[in-house]
Short mmCIF file of C-alpha atoms and ligand atoms in Angstrom, two decimals:
data_model
loop_
_atom_site.label_atom_id
_atom_site.label_comp_id
_atom_site.label_asym_id
_atom_site.label_seq_id
_atom_site.Cartn_x
_atom_site.Cartn_y
_atom_site.Cartn_z
CA MET A 1 -19.90 49.72 -64.49
CA ASN A 2 -21.73 49.60 -68.00
CA ILE A 3 -22.00 46.66 -69.38
CA GLU A 4 -20.99 47.40 -72.95
CA LYS A 5 -17.29 47.31 -71.17
CA ILE A 6 -18.31 43.58 -70.19
CA VAL A 7 -19.33 43.29 -73.62
CA SER A 8 -16.04 44.43 -75.54
CA LEU A 9 -13.95 42.11 -73.34
CA CYS A 10 -15.87 38.87 -73.97
CA LYS A 11 -15.76 39.68 -78.24
CA ARG A 12 -11.71 41.16 -77.54
CA ARG A 13 -10.98 37.84 -75.46
CA GLY A 14 -12.84 35.19 -77.51
CA PHE A 15 -15.54 34.35 -74.11
CA ILE A 16 -18.63 35.62 -76.72
CA PHE A 17 -19.52 37.02 -79.97
CA GLN A 18 -22.65 38.60 -81.53
CA SER A 19 -24.39 35.47 -83.98
CA SER A 20 -23.79 36.15 -87.09
CA GLU A 21 -21.64 39.13 -87.81
CA ILE A 22 -20.29 38.80 -91.04
CA TYR A 23 -23.80 39.34 -91.96
CA GLY A 24 -24.70 42.19 -90.36
CA GLY A 25 -25.21 40.54 -87.16
CA PHE A 26 -28.33 38.51 -85.53
CA LYS A 27 -30.53 39.73 -82.56
CA ALA A 28 -30.76 38.21 -79.73
CA VAL A 29 -28.93 34.90 -80.28
CA TYR A 30 -25.22 34.37 -78.85
CA ASP A 31 -21.84 32.42 -79.99
CA TYR A 32 -19.43 31.23 -77.30
CA GLY A 33 -15.80 31.17 -78.31
CA PRO A 34 -12.98 28.94 -76.86
CA LEU A 35 -13.47 31.45 -73.49
CA GLY A 36 -16.93 31.26 -73.45
CA VAL A 37 -18.24 27.62 -73.82
CA ALA A 38 -15.28 26.60 -71.72
CA LEU A 39 -16.39 29.03 -68.70
CA LYS A 40 -20.35 27.65 -69.49
CA ASN A 41 -19.03 24.20 -69.39
CA ASN A 42 -17.34 24.66 -66.38
CA ILE A 43 -20.46 26.24 -64.59
CA SER A 44 -22.81 23.89 -65.88
CA LYS A 45 -20.29 20.70 -64.54
CA ILE A 46 -20.81 23.04 -61.38
CA TRP A 47 -24.27 22.46 -61.27
CA TRP A 48 -24.46 19.28 -62.43
CA LYS A 49 -22.42 17.74 -60.01
CA ALA A 50 -24.28 19.82 -56.72
CA MET A 51 -27.61 17.88 -58.13
CA THR A 52 -27.26 14.90 -59.14
CA GLN A 53 -23.39 13.82 -57.21
CA HIS A 54 -24.13 15.74 -53.93
CA HIS A 55 -27.87 13.60 -53.40
CA GLU A 56 -28.25 10.36 -54.06
CA ASN A 57 -31.85 11.02 -55.48
CA ILE A 58 -30.93 12.98 -58.47
CA VAL A 59 -31.18 11.05 -61.63
CA GLY A 60 -29.80 12.96 -64.58
CA LEU A 61 -31.84 13.40 -68.21
CA ASP A 62 -31.30 14.53 -71.45
CA SER A 63 -34.54 14.86 -73.34
CA ALA A 64 -35.01 15.60 -77.21
CA ILE A 65 -35.48 19.59 -78.07
CA PHE A 66 -38.67 18.04 -80.37
CA THR A 67 -41.24 17.16 -78.64
CA HIS A 68 -45.18 16.18 -79.65
CA PRO A 69 -47.01 18.62 -79.69
CA LYS A 70 -49.60 17.92 -77.24
CA ILE A 71 -47.41 18.04 -74.72
CA TRP A 72 -47.14 21.81 -75.16
CA GLU A 73 -51.10 22.27 -75.14
CA ALA A 74 -50.98 20.23 -71.89
CA SER A 75 -48.42 21.77 -70.26
CA GLY A 76 -50.34 25.62 -71.25
CA HIS A 77 -47.56 26.90 -73.52
CA VAL A 78 -49.84 27.09 -76.78
CA GLY A 79 -52.32 28.67 -74.92
CA ALA A 80 -51.04 31.22 -72.08
CA PHE A 81 -47.28 31.68 -72.52
CA ASN A 82 -48.02 34.79 -73.63
CA ASP A 83 -46.05 37.73 -73.11
CA PRO A 84 -48.76 41.25 -74.11
CA LEU A 85 -46.82 43.80 -76.03
CA VAL A 86 -47.42 47.54 -77.44
CA ASP A 87 -46.10 49.37 -80.62
CA CYS A 88 -45.56 53.42 -80.40
CA LYS A 89 -46.95 54.72 -83.58
CA GLN A 90 -44.77 57.12 -84.09
CA CYS A 91 -41.65 55.88 -83.69
CA LYS A 92 -42.94 52.41 -84.51
CA ALA A 93 -41.00 50.77 -80.76
CA ARG A 94 -42.19 47.54 -79.74
CA TYR A 95 -41.88 47.20 -75.62
CA ARG A 96 -43.69 44.53 -73.92
CA VAL A 97 -46.16 45.66 -71.60
CA ASP A 98 -43.91 44.97 -67.91
CA GLU A 99 -41.52 47.49 -68.85
CA LEU A 100 -43.90 50.30 -68.87
CA SER A 101 -46.21 49.09 -65.84
CA THR A 102 -46.35 47.39 -63.44
CA GLU A 103 -50.04 47.80 -63.07
CA THR A 104 -52.29 45.52 -63.90
CA ASN A 105 -54.30 48.51 -66.28
CA PRO A 106 -52.84 51.41 -67.34
CA ASP A 107 -53.86 54.28 -68.16
CA TRP A 108 -52.60 54.13 -72.07
CA GLY A 109 -53.80 57.63 -72.96
CA LYS A 110 -50.74 59.55 -69.96
CA MET A 111 -47.54 56.64 -70.97
CA THR A 112 -44.98 58.22 -72.67
CA CYS A 113 -42.85 56.46 -75.25
CA PRO A 114 -39.25 56.28 -73.04
CA ASN A 115 -37.80 56.38 -77.00
CA CYS A 116 -39.14 59.48 -78.81
CA GLY A 117 -41.39 60.69 -76.24
CA SER A 118 -44.58 60.86 -77.51
CA LYS A 119 -47.68 60.73 -75.02
CA GLY A 120 -50.43 58.60 -75.71
CA SER A 121 -49.22 57.35 -79.34
CA PHE A 122 -49.15 53.15 -78.15
CA THR A 123 -51.30 50.38 -79.30
CA ASP A 124 -53.50 48.46 -77.84
CA PRO A 125 -51.43 45.55 -76.15
CA ARG A 126 -52.15 42.30 -77.46
CA GLN A 127 -51.26 39.03 -76.71
CA PHE A 128 -48.07 37.35 -78.84
CA ASN A 129 -47.22 33.41 -78.17
CA LEU A 130 -43.32 33.63 -77.63
CA MET A 131 -42.91 29.95 -78.04
CA PHE A 132 -41.56 28.72 -82.38
CA LYS A 133 -43.22 26.94 -84.56
CA THR A 134 -41.27 24.72 -86.85
CA SER A 135 -43.07 21.91 -89.03
CA ILE A 136 -41.25 18.34 -89.18
CA GLY A 137 -42.18 16.11 -92.20
CA ALA A 138 -42.71 16.49 -96.03
CA VAL A 139 -45.81 17.87 -95.67
CA GLU A 140 -46.68 21.17 -93.73
CA ASP A 141 -49.74 21.43 -91.98
CA ASP A 142 -51.96 21.16 -89.05
CA SER A 143 -50.93 18.15 -88.28
CA SER A 144 -47.11 18.54 -88.93
CA ILE A 145 -46.45 21.69 -86.08
CA ALA A 146 -43.79 21.18 -83.71
CA TYR A 147 -42.52 24.13 -81.28
CA LEU A 148 -39.46 24.45 -80.12
CA ARG A 149 -39.34 23.89 -76.38
CA PRO A 150 -39.50 27.19 -74.31
CA GLU A 151 -38.25 24.84 -71.23
CA THR A 152 -36.71 21.32 -70.53
CA ALA A 153 -38.98 20.69 -67.93
CA GLN A 154 -41.30 19.44 -69.61
CA GLY A 155 -39.50 16.81 -70.93
CA ILE A 156 -39.19 15.77 -67.31
CA TYR A 157 -42.48 15.39 -66.65
CA VAL A 158 -43.78 13.36 -69.66
CA ASN A 159 -40.20 10.37 -69.10
CA TYR A 160 -40.78 10.91 -64.97
CA LEU A 161 -42.56 7.34 -64.19
CA LEU A 162 -39.78 5.85 -66.47
CA VAL A 163 -37.25 7.13 -64.95
CA GLN A 164 -38.78 7.12 -61.81
CA ASN A 165 -39.10 2.63 -62.47
CA ALA A 166 -35.75 2.35 -64.17
CA MET A 167 -33.68 3.59 -61.54
CA ARG A 168 -36.03 1.97 -58.41
CA LEU A 169 -36.69 5.34 -57.08
CA LYS A 170 -38.89 6.90 -53.86
CA VAL A 171 -40.85 9.84 -53.74
CA PRO A 172 -38.57 12.63 -52.71
CA PHE A 173 -36.75 11.81 -55.66
CA GLY A 174 -35.53 14.49 -58.17
CA ILE A 175 -34.45 14.47 -62.17
CA ALA A 176 -32.03 17.50 -63.71
CA GLN A 177 -32.14 18.18 -66.48
CA VAL A 178 -29.19 20.75 -68.63
CA GLY A 179 -30.23 21.55 -71.94
CA LYS A 180 -31.22 24.17 -74.48
CA ALA A 181 -34.71 26.60 -75.08
CA PHE A 182 -35.98 28.66 -77.28
CA ARG A 183 -38.23 31.70 -76.75
CA ASN A 184 -39.47 33.64 -79.43
CA GLU A 185 -38.35 37.30 -77.23
CA ILE A 186 -39.56 40.28 -78.35
CA VAL A 187 -37.45 42.83 -76.46
CA ALA A 188 -34.34 41.37 -76.35
CA ARG A 189 -31.59 43.80 -74.90
CA ASN A 190 -28.87 43.41 -72.50
CA PHE A 191 -26.38 41.65 -74.06
CA ILE A 192 -26.83 37.89 -73.07
CA PHE A 193 -29.28 38.08 -70.59
CA ARG A 194 -32.43 37.44 -72.10
CA THR A 195 -32.00 35.84 -75.47
CA ARG A 196 -34.01 33.46 -78.44
CA GLU A 197 -31.82 30.52 -77.73
CA PHE A 198 -30.23 29.30 -74.50
CA GLU A 199 -29.94 27.39 -71.93
CA GLN A 200 -31.40 25.58 -68.90
CA MET A 201 -30.43 23.79 -65.54
CA GLU A 202 -33.49 22.27 -64.16
CA MET A 203 -34.35 19.99 -61.37
CA GLN A 204 -37.76 19.24 -60.96
CA TYR A 205 -38.03 17.42 -57.13
CA PHE A 206 -41.11 14.96 -57.01
CA VAL A 207 -42.46 15.66 -53.25
CA GLN A 208 -45.58 14.11 -51.40
CA PRO A 209 -48.91 16.62 -51.83
CA ASP A 210 -48.35 18.16 -48.38
CA GLN A 211 -44.64 18.40 -48.31
CA ASP A 212 -44.15 20.97 -51.32
CA ASP A 213 -43.87 24.11 -48.89
CA GLN A 214 -40.84 22.16 -46.46
CA SER A 215 -39.40 21.62 -49.59
CA LEU A 216 -39.98 24.81 -52.02
CA ASN A 217 -38.44 26.17 -48.32
CA GLU A 218 -35.50 23.96 -48.62
CA TRP A 219 -34.45 24.50 -52.32
CA LYS A 220 -34.90 28.20 -51.42
CA ASP A 221 -31.79 27.69 -48.97
CA GLN A 222 -30.12 25.26 -51.20
CA ARG A 223 -29.80 27.23 -54.45
CA PHE A 224 -28.81 30.83 -52.68
CA SER A 225 -25.80 28.99 -51.08
CA PHE A 226 -24.85 27.21 -54.58
CA TYR A 227 -23.75 30.76 -56.22
CA SER A 228 -20.83 30.91 -53.66
CA GLN A 229 -19.76 28.12 -55.33
CA LEU A 230 -19.21 30.25 -58.52
CA GLY A 231 -17.04 32.65 -56.95
CA ILE A 232 -20.37 35.57 -56.72
CA ASP A 233 -20.47 37.69 -53.74
CA LYS A 234 -24.07 37.02 -51.93
CA ASN A 235 -24.32 40.51 -51.62
CA LYS A 236 -25.10 40.98 -54.76
CA LEU A 237 -27.78 38.80 -54.66
CA ARG A 238 -31.39 38.91 -53.57
CA PHE A 239 -34.51 36.94 -53.50
CA LYS A 240 -37.31 38.56 -55.43
CA GLN A 241 -40.87 36.93 -54.59
CA HIS A 242 -43.20 36.60 -57.25
CA GLY A 243 -46.16 38.80 -56.98
CA PRO A 244 -50.34 37.16 -57.44
CA ASP A 245 -50.48 38.84 -60.93
CA GLU A 246 -46.63 37.65 -61.76
CA LEU A 247 -46.75 34.19 -61.26
CA ALA A 248 -46.76 31.94 -64.38
CA HIS A 249 -49.78 30.03 -65.03
CA TYR A 250 -47.92 26.65 -63.38
CA ALA A 251 -47.13 27.50 -60.14
CA LYS A 252 -48.55 28.16 -57.03
CA GLU A 253 -45.79 30.25 -55.54
CA ALA A 254 -42.15 31.56 -57.08
CA TRP A 255 -39.34 32.79 -56.03
CA ASP A 256 -36.25 34.40 -58.15
CA ILE A 257 -32.66 34.79 -57.55
CA GLU A 258 -31.52 38.23 -58.76
CA TYR A 259 -28.24 39.44 -59.05
CA GLU A 260 -27.57 43.06 -59.44
CA PHE A 261 -26.09 43.02 -63.00
CA PRO A 262 -24.47 46.55 -64.37
CA PHE A 263 -28.20 47.13 -65.43
CA GLY A 264 -29.88 46.52 -62.33
CA TRP A 265 -31.66 43.78 -60.08
CA SER A 266 -32.57 40.64 -62.31
CA GLU A 267 -33.47 36.47 -62.71
CA VAL A 268 -31.36 34.47 -62.70
CA GLU A 269 -33.13 31.85 -61.15
CA GLY A 270 -36.24 30.13 -60.55
CA ILE A 271 -38.11 28.04 -57.94
CA HIS A 272 -41.32 26.94 -58.07
CA ASN A 273 -43.98 25.30 -56.55
CA ARG A 274 -45.59 23.86 -59.58
CA THR A 275 -47.84 21.37 -57.76
CA ASP A 276 -49.69 18.57 -59.65
CA PHE A 277 -50.48 20.84 -62.30
CA ASP A 278 -48.09 19.80 -65.21
CA LEU A 279 -48.62 15.61 -63.87
CA LYS A 280 -52.54 16.36 -64.21
CA GLN A 281 -52.67 18.25 -67.42
CA HIS A 282 -50.07 15.41 -68.90
CA GLN A 283 -52.86 12.72 -67.73
CA GLU A 284 -55.64 14.58 -68.97
CA PHE A 285 -54.29 15.19 -72.21
CA SER A 286 -52.21 12.06 -72.72
CA GLY A 287 -55.31 9.55 -71.01
CA LYS A 288 -52.49 7.19 -69.10
CA LYS A 289 -52.12 7.72 -65.71
CA MET A 290 -49.07 9.68 -64.38
CA GLU A 291 -49.51 8.47 -60.81
CA TYR A 292 -46.77 7.99 -58.30
CA PHE A 293 -47.15 4.42 -56.68
CA ASP A 294 -45.92 5.40 -52.93
CA PRO A 295 -44.98 1.15 -52.12
CA VAL A 296 -44.81 2.72 -47.73
CA GLU A 297 -48.20 3.42 -47.73
CA ASN A 298 -49.32 1.33 -50.29
CA LYS A 299 -51.19 4.28 -51.91
CA ARG A 300 -50.95 5.79 -55.52
CA TYR A 301 -50.95 9.85 -56.71
CA LEU A 302 -49.88 12.75 -58.03
CA PRO A 303 -47.18 14.05 -56.59
CA TYR A 304 -46.03 18.15 -55.55
CA ILE A 305 -43.13 19.32 -57.93
CA ILE A 306 -40.60 22.02 -56.53
CA GLU A 307 -38.77 23.21 -59.16
CA THR A 308 -35.01 25.13 -59.54
CA SER A 309 -34.83 26.90 -62.92
CA ALA A 310 -31.47 28.11 -63.51
CA GLY A 311 -30.37 30.32 -66.80
CA LEU A 312 -26.77 28.69 -68.15
CA ASN A 313 -26.32 32.11 -69.29
CA ARG A 314 -27.75 34.39 -66.93
CA MET A 315 -25.08 32.47 -64.59
CA LEU A 316 -22.64 33.07 -67.16
CA LEU A 317 -23.55 37.18 -67.35
CA ALA A 318 -23.83 37.07 -63.22
CA VAL A 319 -20.27 35.51 -62.91
CA LEU A 320 -18.41 37.35 -65.96
CA SER A 321 -20.10 41.39 -64.21
CA ASN A 322 -18.63 39.73 -60.87
CA ALA A 323 -15.38 39.01 -62.07
CA TYR A 324 -14.43 42.46 -64.00
CA TRP A 325 -12.23 44.33 -61.86
CA GLU A 326 -10.57 47.54 -63.57
CA ASP A 327 -7.65 47.94 -61.45
CA THR A 328 -6.62 51.82 -62.25
CA ASP A 329 -3.47 51.71 -59.80
CA ASN A 330 -1.64 48.97 -62.54
CA ASN A 331 -4.56 49.92 -65.72
CA ARG A 332 -5.53 47.03 -66.37
CA VAL A 333 -8.38 44.80 -66.11
CA VAL A 334 -9.07 41.76 -64.63
CA MET A 335 -11.47 39.25 -64.96
CA ARG A 336 -11.42 37.53 -60.83
CA LEU A 337 -12.71 34.30 -62.03
CA ASP A 338 -12.72 31.52 -58.99
CA PRO A 339 -10.23 28.69 -60.53
CA LYS A 340 -13.14 26.21 -60.08
CA ILE A 341 -14.37 27.86 -63.53
CA ALA A 342 -11.75 29.97 -65.42
CA PRO A 343 -11.26 28.30 -68.54
CA VAL A 344 -7.59 28.61 -68.58
CA LEU A 345 -5.97 27.68 -64.85
CA ALA A 346 -2.39 28.83 -66.56
CA VAL A 347 -0.27 30.42 -69.00
CA VAL A 348 3.27 29.00 -68.71
CA CYS A 349 5.87 31.81 -70.51
CA PRO A 350 8.86 31.16 -71.79
CA LEU A 351 11.27 34.57 -71.07
CA THR A 352 12.34 34.75 -73.74
CA LYS A 353 12.35 32.58 -77.29
CA LYS A 354 15.85 31.54 -77.25
CA ASP A 355 18.78 30.05 -75.10
CA GLY A 356 16.57 26.97 -74.50
CA LEU A 357 13.89 29.11 -72.22
CA PRO A 358 11.21 27.75 -75.04
CA GLU A 359 11.53 23.78 -74.47
CA ILE A 360 11.88 24.22 -70.65
CA GLY A 361 8.65 25.36 -71.06
CA ARG A 362 6.89 22.65 -73.23
CA ASN A 363 8.39 20.35 -70.75
CA ILE A 364 6.22 22.04 -67.88
CA MET A 365 3.04 22.76 -70.46
CA ASP A 366 3.77 18.46 -71.22
CA PHE A 367 2.99 17.40 -67.49
CA LEU A 368 1.06 19.54 -66.40
CA LYS A 369 -1.73 19.86 -68.89
CA LYS A 370 -2.35 16.34 -67.58
CA GLU A 371 -3.92 17.84 -64.03
CA PHE A 372 -5.06 21.65 -65.41
CA LYS A 373 -5.80 23.74 -68.95
CA VAL A 374 -2.55 25.21 -70.11
CA ILE A 375 -1.95 27.18 -72.28
CA TYR A 376 1.79 28.31 -73.28
CA ASP A 377 2.55 32.07 -74.63
CA GLN A 378 6.46 33.33 -76.49
CA GLN A 379 4.09 36.21 -78.27
CA GLY A 380 5.44 39.66 -76.91
CA SER A 381 6.36 41.21 -73.33
CA ILE A 382 5.94 39.88 -70.31
CA GLY A 383 3.10 42.32 -69.22
CA LYS A 384 1.57 42.52 -71.86
CA ARG A 385 0.99 38.56 -72.39
CA TYR A 386 0.07 38.40 -68.16
CA TYR A 387 -2.56 41.37 -68.79
CA ARG A 388 -3.48 38.88 -71.88
CA GLN A 389 -4.21 36.69 -68.92
CA ASP A 390 -5.62 38.54 -66.54
CA GLU A 391 -8.94 39.59 -69.34
CA ALA A 392 -9.07 36.32 -69.81
CA GLY A 393 -9.34 35.11 -66.16
CA THR A 394 -6.22 33.26 -66.12
CA PRO A 395 -5.52 32.33 -61.98
CA PHE A 396 -1.53 31.68 -62.69
CA GLY A 397 1.81 33.12 -65.26
CA ILE A 398 4.41 30.41 -64.73
CA THR A 399 7.37 32.63 -66.09
CA VAL A 400 11.03 30.41 -67.28
CA ASP A 401 13.88 32.40 -66.78
CA HIS A 402 17.35 32.38 -67.32
CA GLN A 403 17.62 31.14 -63.51
CA SER A 404 15.21 28.05 -64.36
CA LYS A 405 18.37 26.42 -66.26
CA ASP A 406 20.52 26.74 -63.46
CA ASP A 407 18.25 25.04 -60.35
CA GLN A 408 14.93 23.93 -62.75
CA SER A 409 13.08 26.69 -60.83
CA VAL A 410 10.46 29.04 -62.08
CA THR A 411 8.33 32.06 -61.46
CA LEU A 412 4.22 31.33 -60.24
CA ARG A 413 2.42 34.63 -60.55
CA HIS A 414 -0.68 35.31 -58.43
CA ARG A 415 -3.44 37.26 -61.51
CA ASP A 416 -5.13 39.37 -58.29
CA THR A 417 -1.79 40.13 -56.46
CA GLN A 418 0.93 39.56 -59.21
CA HIS A 419 3.13 38.24 -56.68
CA GLN A 420 5.08 36.18 -57.74
CA ASP A 421 7.09 33.17 -56.04
CA ARG A 422 9.80 31.17 -57.14
CA VAL A 423 8.61 27.35 -57.17
CA ALA A 424 10.71 24.30 -58.06
CA ILE A 425 9.57 22.80 -61.07
CA ASP A 426 8.76 19.65 -60.19
CA GLN A 427 6.71 20.76 -57.25
CA LEU A 428 4.75 23.22 -59.81
CA VAL A 429 1.67 20.36 -59.05
CA ASN A 430 1.42 21.12 -55.44
CA ALA A 431 2.56 24.98 -55.36
CA ILE A 432 -0.60 25.68 -57.83
CA LYS A 433 -2.92 23.64 -56.11
CA ASN A 434 -2.25 24.93 -52.50
CA LYS A 435 -2.40 28.35 -54.16
CA ILE A 436 -5.79 27.63 -55.52
CA GLY A 437 -7.15 27.95 -52.31
CA GLU A 438 -6.17 31.23 -51.78
CA PHE A 439 -8.72 32.72 -54.31
N1 GAP B 501 -39.82 25.74 -66.13
C1 GAP B 501 -39.41 27.00 -65.72
C2 GAP B 501 -39.11 28.53 -66.80
O1 GAP B 501 -38.71 27.94 -67.99
P1 GAP B 501 -38.67 31.06 -66.64
O2 GAP B 501 -38.61 31.51 -64.84
O3 GAP B 501 -39.35 31.22 -67.27
O4 GAP B 501 -39.44 29.41 -65.30
C3 GAP B 501 -36.38 30.39 -65.51
O5 GAP B 501 -37.36 30.62 -66.58
C4 GAP B 501 -34.79 30.43 -66.68
O6 GAP B 501 -35.13 30.47 -67.61
C5 GAP B 501 -34.69 32.05 -65.94
O7 GAP B 501 -34.56 32.28 -64.35
C6 GAP B 501 -33.59 32.61 -66.90
O8 GAP B 501 -32.36 32.39 -66.18
C7 GAP B 501 -33.93 31.69 -67.60
N2 GAP B 501 -34.07 32.35 -69.19
C8 GAP B 501 -35.21 32.17 -69.19
N3 GAP B 501 -35.59 33.05 -70.58
C9 GAP B 501 -34.00 33.64 -71.13
C10 GAP B 501 -34.16 34.61 -71.80
N4 GAP B 501 -34.79 34.55 -72.86
N5 GAP B 501 -32.74 34.30 -72.50
C11 GAP B 501 -32.09 34.01 -71.79
N6 GAP B 501 -32.15 33.05 -70.12
C12 GAP B 501 -33.95 32.81 -70.05
#
């Protein structure tokens, strides 16, 4: 399956639009339409619950996007958050070095440009920092520099003692955060997979230094099994360990959870052992003690940090790719989204616009909307209305027909099987709740 089909469905049905489209589009930035924002929020809520509700010792945080610029010097991002790039002198195409070769020192003279086919026409690789710089205040000079955060993690590290004290937490404990991050990605492609503005769902778990390996393994298991909650097929997921030359500057050990996207296996989430690297750096750069006091062992130390870092947009793209189904027998496209995350749970359709059917439909809307996200649609043939909702991923269709007037029942249609049951209107909420389990 081709990613372009998902791009086109996303636009058609109001999931995702290219940013600034009327101005010709703004590269590697996307806007989320009514269905996209609902789906994104539903995914992020499940993650938040899995972290902060299912674990007594994980709490939430929402730190600001702007931070003191020293944070990014301490974290190593000013010095080391670089992508090496090369340009083709013939056709001007630009590549990240790791896109062209997995070798540390490839022979550039033999390398062929994938765009124009010319040989040995690449410039020498040069380092390009991925952080966006801006300036704060009336005067633009070196003292007004601020960076847009390239990861949410640092906001957690610099607040961790405040959070720990306020919530009286004992190691091991975690802090979770969902928020925007920004990277000046040079090679941005594959729709929302790699964009310049994106959202991360990160959790930093603070452990005793000698507990790091065990904790990393536990989090690897937990994070892998999380994806079944989104209805993602586990055969389309795998782990990939970072080799020594792929490790980020802060990591001792790192694993990616990869999904098999239409364009191949690619990272959705990273699980990293960041050791005490970040806390040590902040201690040095801020001059403030970052040690945790362990009341049981009666000693102070810098905890080690196990990080789980997922891209919300990538997770959403995995969900969309997983859900996309061409039902060739019935000549329709269906987004087989799990009812837990579907933007709309049911559509209410009066068969005709007359004979009192819309009134019954409106009454049904009134009580259903207290339970679920439902929409009302009386435009066009019933078949067209169903197919529109199949593409939107709506699990149920409720149709009010002439029989409804006689016996106060409606049909309840299942999106994937198209099977229809006759259900009493006053039993509709229960019937839907029962059927959610069948997906
Ligand atoms: N705090 C660690 C960290 O940021 P990362 O592997 O650079 O680690 C974590 O990023 C996750 O953030 C990735 O697995 C990916 O899902 C998401 N991500 C990173 N860069 C992205 C981009 N340009 N566009 C969309 N998502 C991105």
